[in-house]
Coordinates of N, CA and C in Angstrom, one line a residue:
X188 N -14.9 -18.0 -19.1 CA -14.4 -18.7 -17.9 C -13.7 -17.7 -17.0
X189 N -12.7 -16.5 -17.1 CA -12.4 -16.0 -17.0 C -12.9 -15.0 -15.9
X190 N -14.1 -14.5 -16.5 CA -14.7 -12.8 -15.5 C -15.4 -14.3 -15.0
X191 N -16.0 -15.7 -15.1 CA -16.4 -16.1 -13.8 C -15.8 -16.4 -12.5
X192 N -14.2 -16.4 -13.0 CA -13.5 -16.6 -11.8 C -13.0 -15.5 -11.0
X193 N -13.1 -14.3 -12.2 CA -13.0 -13.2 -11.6 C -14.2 -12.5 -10.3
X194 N -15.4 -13.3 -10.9 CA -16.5 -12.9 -10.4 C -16.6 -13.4 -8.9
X195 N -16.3 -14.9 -8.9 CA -15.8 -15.5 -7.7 C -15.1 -15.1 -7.0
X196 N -14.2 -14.0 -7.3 CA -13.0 -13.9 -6.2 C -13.0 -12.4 -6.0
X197 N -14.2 -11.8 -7.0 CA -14.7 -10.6 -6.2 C -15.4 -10.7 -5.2
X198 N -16.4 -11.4 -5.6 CA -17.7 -12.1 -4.5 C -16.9 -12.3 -3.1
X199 N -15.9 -13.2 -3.0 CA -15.5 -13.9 -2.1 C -14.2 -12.5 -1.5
X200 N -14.4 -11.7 -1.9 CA -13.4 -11.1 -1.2 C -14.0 -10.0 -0.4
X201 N -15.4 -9.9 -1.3 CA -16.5 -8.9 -0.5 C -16.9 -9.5 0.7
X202 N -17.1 -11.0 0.6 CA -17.7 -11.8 1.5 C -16.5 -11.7 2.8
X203 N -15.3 -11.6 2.4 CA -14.5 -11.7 3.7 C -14.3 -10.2 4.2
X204 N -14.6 -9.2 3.4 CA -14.9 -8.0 3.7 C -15.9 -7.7 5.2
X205 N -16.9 -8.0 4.3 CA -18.3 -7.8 5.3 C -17.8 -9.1 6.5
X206 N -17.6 -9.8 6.6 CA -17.2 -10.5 7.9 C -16.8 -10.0 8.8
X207 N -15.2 -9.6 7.8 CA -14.2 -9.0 9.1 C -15.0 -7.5 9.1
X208 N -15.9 -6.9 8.7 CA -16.5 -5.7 9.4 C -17.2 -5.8 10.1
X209 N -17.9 -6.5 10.3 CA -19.2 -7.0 11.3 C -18.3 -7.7 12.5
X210 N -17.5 -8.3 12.1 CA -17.1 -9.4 13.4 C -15.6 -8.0 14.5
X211 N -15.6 -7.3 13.9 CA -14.7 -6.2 14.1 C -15.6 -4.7 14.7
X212 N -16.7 -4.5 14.3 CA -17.3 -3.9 14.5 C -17.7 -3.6 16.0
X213 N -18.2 -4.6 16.2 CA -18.4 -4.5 17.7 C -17.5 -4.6 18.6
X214 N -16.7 -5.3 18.5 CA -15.1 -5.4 19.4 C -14.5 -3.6 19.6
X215 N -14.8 -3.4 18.4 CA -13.7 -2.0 18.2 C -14.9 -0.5 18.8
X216 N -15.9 -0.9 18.5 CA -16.6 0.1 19.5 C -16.9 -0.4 20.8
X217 N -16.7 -1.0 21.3 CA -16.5 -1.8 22.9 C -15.7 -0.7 23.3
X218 N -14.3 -1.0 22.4 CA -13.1 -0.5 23.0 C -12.9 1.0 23.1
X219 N -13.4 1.7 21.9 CA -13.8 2.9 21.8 C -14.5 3.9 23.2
X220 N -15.6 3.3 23.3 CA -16.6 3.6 24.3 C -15.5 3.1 25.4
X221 N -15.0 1.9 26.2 CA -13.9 2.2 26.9 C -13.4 3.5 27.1
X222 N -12.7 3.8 25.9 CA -11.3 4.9 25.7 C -12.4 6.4 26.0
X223 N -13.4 6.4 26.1 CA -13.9 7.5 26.3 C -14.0 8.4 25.3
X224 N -14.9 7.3 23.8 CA -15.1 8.3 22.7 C -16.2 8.6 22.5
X225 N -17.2 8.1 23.4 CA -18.5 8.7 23.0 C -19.5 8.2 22.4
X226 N -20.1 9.5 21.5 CA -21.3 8.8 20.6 C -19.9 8.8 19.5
X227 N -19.1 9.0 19.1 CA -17.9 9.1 18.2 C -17.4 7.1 18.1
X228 N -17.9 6.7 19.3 CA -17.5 5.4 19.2 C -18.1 4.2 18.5
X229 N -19.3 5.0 17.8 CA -20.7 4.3 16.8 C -20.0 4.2 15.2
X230 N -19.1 5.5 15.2 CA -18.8 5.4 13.6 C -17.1 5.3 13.4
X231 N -16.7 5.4 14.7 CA -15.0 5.3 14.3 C -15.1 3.7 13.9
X232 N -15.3 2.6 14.1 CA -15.3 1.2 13.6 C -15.2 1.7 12.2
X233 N -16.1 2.0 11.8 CA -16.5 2.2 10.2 C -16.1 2.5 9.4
X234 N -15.1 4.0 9.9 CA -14.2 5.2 9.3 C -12.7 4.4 9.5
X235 N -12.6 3.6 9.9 CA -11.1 2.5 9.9 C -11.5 1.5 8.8
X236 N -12.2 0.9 8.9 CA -12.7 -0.5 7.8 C -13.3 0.6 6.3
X237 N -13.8 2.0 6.6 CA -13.7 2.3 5.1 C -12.6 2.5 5.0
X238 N -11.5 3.6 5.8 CA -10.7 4.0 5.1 C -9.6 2.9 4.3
X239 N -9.7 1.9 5.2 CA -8.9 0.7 4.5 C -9.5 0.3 2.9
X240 N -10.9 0.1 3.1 CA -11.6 -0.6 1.6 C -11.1 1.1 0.6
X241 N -11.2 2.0 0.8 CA -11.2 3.3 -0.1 C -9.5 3.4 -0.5
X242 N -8.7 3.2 0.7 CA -6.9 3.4 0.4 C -7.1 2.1 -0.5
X243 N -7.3 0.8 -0.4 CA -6.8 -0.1 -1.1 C -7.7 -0.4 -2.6
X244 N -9.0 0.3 -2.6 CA -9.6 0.4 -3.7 C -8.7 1.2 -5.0
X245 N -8.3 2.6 -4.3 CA -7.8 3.4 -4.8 C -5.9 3.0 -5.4
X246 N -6.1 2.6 -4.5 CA -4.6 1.7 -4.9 C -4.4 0.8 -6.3
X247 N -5.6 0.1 -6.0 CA -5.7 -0.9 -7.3 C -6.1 0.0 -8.6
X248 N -6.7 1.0 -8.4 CA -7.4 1.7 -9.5 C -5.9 2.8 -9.7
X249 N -5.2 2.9 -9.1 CA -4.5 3.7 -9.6 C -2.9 3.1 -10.6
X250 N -3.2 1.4 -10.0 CA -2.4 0.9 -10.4 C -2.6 0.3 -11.4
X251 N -4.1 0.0 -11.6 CA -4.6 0.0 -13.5 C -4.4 0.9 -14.3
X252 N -4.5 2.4 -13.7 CA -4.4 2.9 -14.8 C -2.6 3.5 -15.0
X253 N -1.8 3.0 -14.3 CA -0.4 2.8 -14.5 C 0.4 4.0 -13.8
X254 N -0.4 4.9 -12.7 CA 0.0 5.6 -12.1 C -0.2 5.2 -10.6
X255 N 0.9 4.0 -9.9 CA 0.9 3.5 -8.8 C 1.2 4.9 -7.6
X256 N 0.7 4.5 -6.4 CA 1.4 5.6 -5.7 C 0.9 4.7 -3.9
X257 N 2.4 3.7 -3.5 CA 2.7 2.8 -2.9 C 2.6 3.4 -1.5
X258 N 2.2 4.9 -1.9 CA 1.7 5.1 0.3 C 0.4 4.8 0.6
X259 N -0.4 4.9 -0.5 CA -2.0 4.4 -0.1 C -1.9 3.3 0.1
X260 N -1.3 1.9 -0.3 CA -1.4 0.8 0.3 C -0.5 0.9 1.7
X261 N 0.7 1.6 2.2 CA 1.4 1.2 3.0 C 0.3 1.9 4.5
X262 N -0.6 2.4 4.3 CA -1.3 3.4 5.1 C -2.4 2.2 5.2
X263 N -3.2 1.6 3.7 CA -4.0 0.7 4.5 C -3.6 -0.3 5.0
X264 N -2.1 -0.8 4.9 CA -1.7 -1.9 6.1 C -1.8 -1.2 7.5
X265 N -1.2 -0.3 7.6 CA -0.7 0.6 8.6 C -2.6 0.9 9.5
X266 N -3.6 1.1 8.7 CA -4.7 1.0 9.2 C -5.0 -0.5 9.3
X267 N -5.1 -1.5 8.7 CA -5.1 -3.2 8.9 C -4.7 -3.2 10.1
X268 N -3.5 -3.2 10.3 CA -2.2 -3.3 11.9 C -3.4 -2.7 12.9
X269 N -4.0 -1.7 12.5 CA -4.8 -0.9 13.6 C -5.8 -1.7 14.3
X270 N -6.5 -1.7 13.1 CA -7.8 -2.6 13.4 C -7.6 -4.1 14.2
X271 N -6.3 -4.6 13.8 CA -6.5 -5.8 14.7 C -5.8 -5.5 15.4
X272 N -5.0 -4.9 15.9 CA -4.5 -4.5 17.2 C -6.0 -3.8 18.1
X273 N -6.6 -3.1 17.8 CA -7.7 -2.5 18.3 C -8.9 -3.7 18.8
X274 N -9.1 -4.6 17.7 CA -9.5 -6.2 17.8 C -8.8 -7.5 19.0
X275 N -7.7 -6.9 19.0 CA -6.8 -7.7 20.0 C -7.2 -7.4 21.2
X276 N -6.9 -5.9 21.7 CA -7.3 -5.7 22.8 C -8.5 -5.5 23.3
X277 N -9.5 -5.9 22.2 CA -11.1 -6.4 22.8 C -10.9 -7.8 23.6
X278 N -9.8 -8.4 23.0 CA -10.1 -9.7 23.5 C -8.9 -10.3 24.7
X279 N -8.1 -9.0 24.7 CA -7.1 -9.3 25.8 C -7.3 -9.9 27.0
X280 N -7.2 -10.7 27.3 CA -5.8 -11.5 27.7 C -5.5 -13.2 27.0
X281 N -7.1 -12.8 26.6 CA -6.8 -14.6 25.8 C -5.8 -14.2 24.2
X282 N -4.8 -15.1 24.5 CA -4.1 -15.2 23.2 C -4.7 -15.6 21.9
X283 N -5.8 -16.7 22.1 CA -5.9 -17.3 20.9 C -7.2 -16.2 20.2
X284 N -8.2 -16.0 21.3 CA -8.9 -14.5 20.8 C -8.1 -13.3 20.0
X285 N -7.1 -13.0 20.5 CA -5.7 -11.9 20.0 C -5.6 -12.5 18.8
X286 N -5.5 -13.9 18.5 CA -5.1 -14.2 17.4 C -6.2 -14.4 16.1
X287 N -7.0 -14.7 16.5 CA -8.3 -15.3 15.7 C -9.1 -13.7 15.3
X288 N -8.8 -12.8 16.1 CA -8.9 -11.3 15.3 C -8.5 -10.6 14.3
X289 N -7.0 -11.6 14.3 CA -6.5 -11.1 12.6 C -6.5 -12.1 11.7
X290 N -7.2 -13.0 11.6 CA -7.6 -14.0 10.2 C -7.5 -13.4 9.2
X291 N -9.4 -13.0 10.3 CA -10.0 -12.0 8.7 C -9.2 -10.7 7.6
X292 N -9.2 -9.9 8.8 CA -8.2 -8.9 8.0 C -6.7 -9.3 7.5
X293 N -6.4 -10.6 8.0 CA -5.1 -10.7 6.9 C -5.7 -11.5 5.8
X294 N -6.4 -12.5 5.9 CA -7.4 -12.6 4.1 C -7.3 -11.6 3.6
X295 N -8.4 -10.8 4.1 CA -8.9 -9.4 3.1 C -7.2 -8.7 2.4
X296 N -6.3 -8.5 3.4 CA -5.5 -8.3 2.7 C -4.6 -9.0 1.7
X297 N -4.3 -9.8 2.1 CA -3.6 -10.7 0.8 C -4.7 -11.0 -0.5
X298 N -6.1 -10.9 0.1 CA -6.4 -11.3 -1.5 C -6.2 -10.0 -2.3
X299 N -6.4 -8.9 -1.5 CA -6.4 -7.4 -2.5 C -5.0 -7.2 -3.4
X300 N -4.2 -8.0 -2.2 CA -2.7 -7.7 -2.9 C -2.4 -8.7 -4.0
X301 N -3.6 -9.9 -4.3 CA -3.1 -11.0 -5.5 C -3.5 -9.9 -6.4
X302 N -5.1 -9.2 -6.0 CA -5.6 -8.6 -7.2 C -4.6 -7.2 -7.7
X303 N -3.8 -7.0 -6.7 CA -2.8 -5.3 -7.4 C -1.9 -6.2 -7.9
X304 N -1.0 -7.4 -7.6 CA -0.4 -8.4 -7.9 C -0.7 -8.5 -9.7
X305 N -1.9 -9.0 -9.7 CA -2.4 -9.1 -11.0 C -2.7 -7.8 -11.8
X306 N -3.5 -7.1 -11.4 CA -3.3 -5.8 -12.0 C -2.1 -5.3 -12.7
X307 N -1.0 -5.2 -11.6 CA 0.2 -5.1 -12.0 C 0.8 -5.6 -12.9
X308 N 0.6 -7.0 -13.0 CA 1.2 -7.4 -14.7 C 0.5 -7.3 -15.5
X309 N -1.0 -7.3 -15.8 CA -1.1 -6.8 -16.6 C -1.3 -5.5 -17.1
X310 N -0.7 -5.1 -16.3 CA -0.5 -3.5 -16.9 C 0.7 -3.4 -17.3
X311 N 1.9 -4.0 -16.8 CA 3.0 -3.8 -17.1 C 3.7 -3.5 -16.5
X312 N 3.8 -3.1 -15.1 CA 4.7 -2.3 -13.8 C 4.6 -3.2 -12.8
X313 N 5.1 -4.2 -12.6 CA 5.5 -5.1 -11.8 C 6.6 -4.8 -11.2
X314 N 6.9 -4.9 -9.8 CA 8.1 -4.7 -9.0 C 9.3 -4.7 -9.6
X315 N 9.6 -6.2 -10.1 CA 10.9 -6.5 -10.9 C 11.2 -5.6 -12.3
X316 N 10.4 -5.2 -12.3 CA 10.5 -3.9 -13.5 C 11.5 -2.5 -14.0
X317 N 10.9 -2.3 -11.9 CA 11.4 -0.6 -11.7 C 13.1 -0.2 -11.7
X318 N 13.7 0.2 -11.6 CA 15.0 0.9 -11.7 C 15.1 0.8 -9.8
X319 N 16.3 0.3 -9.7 CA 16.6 0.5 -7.8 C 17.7 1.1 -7.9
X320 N 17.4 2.5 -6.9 CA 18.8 3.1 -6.4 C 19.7 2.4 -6.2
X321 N 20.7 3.4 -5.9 CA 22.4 2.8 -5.6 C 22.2 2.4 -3.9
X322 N 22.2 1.2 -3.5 CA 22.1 0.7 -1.8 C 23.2 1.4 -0.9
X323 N 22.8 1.6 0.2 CA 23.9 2.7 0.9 C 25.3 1.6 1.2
X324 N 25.1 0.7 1.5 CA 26.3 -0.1 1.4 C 27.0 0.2 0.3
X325 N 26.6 0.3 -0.7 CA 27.6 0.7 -2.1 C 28.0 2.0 -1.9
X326 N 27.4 2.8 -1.9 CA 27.9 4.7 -1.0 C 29.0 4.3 -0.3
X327 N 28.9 3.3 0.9 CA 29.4 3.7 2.3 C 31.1 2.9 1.8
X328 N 30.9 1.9 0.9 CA 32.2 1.1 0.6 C 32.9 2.0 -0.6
X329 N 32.2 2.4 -1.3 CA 33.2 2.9 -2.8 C 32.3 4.3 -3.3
X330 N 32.5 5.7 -2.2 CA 31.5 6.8 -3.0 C 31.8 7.6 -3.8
X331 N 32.9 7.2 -4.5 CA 33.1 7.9 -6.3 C 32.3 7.7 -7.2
X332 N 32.4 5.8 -7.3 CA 31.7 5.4 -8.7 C 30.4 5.9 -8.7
X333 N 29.8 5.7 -7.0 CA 28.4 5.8 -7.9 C 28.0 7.4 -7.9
X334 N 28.6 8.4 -7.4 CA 28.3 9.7 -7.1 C 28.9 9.6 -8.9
X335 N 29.7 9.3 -9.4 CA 30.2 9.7 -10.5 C 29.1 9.2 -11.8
X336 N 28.8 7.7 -11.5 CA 27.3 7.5 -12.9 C 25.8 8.7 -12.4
X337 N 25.6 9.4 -11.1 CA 24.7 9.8 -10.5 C 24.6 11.2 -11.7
X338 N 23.6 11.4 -12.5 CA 23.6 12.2 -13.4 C 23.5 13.7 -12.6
X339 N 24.5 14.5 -12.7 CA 23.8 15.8 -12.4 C 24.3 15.7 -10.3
X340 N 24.8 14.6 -9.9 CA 25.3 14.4 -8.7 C 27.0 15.2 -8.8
X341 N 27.9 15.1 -9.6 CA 29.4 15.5 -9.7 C 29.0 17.2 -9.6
X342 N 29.8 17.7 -9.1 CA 29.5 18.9 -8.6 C 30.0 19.6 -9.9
X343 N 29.2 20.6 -10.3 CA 29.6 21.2 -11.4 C 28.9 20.5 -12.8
X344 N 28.8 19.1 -13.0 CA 28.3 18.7 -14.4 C 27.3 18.5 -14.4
X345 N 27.6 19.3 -15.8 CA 26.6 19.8 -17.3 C 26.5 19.0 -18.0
X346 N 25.1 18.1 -18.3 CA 25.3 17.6 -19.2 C 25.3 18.4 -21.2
X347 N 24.6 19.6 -20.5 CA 24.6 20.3 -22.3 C 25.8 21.3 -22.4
X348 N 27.0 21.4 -21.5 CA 28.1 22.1 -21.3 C 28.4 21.7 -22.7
X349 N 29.1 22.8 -23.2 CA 29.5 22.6 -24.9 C 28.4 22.6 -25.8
X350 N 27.5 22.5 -25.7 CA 26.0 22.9 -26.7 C 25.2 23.9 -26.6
X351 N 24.5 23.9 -28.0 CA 23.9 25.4 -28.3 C 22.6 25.3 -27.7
X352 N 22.5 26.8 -26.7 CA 21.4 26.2 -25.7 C 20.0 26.0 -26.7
X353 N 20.3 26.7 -27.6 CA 18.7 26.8 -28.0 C 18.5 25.3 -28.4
X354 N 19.4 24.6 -28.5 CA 19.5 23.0 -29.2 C 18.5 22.3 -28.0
X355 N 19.4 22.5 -26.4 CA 19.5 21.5 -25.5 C 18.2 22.4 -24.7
X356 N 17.8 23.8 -24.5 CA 16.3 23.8 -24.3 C 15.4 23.0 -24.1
X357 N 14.7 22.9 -22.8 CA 13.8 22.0 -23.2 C 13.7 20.6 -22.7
X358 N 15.1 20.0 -22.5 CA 15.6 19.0 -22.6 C 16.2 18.7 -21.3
X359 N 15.7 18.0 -20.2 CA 15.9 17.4 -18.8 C 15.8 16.4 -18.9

């Protein structure tokens, strides 16, 4: 029951894929050829919509195998923002056009994020997980305590001060 639902919500997330590329497609080489790109303005559409499907593919695949690394997803938002901004001003000055350009690519994105979402627990590295630094409001009100738990922050300390090095070798 399982990989069928999974199957469905691959299917259906390809399907919103191919939508918003086709329906984006043309808008964004309109604009292109506008901006004065050329024959360049045939494949830039494509080279934004992959690089998004390859950053966020790679994302998820990196987050299965339990080595996340959170700038390839913040770069395919950051390309997302593009595209429908780029989609927007195909359709500028109508608002509701401006708005009906980012449906699709905000689906496409939230479903990828249920699937890192999921990924993520079952792998085990879920947000609520990780260790959070000391917040600068805590610096800016009281900056002893936490420069003082800050390992290796107190000027001067050693944590293997008094030990035989050959013991503590090794050991970071």
């Amino acid at each position: 029951m399982h990989r069928v639902l999974i199957g469905v919500v691959v299917f259906g997330a390809l399907i919103i894929a191919g939508i918003g590329f086709a329906g984006s497609y043309a808008a964004v080489r309109e604009l292109a050829i506008e901006k004065g790109f050329g024959n360049f303005s045939y494949v830039f559409p494509i080279g934004i919509d992959a690089g998004i499907c390859v950053l966020l593919a790679l994302d998820l695949l990196l987050t299965w195998i339990r080595i996340p690394f959170p700038l390839l997803r913040q770069t395919a938002w950051l390309l997302t923002a593009a595209t429908i901004a780029f989609n927007g001003a195909a359709a500028w000055p109508d608002p509701l056009g401006v708005g009906m350009h980012g449906v699709i690519p905000i689906l496409f994105v939230v479903s990828v994020e249920a699937a890192r979402h999921a990924i993520g627990r079952i792998a085990d590295i879920t947000a609520d997980k990780h260790m959070e630094g000391v917040r600068l409001t805590r610096w800016l009100l009281s900056p002893v305590p936490p420069a003082a738990r800050c390992t290796g922050c107190a000027a001067g300390h050693r944590p293997d001060r008094g030990r035989d090095p050959a013991v503590t070798r090794g050991r970071r």
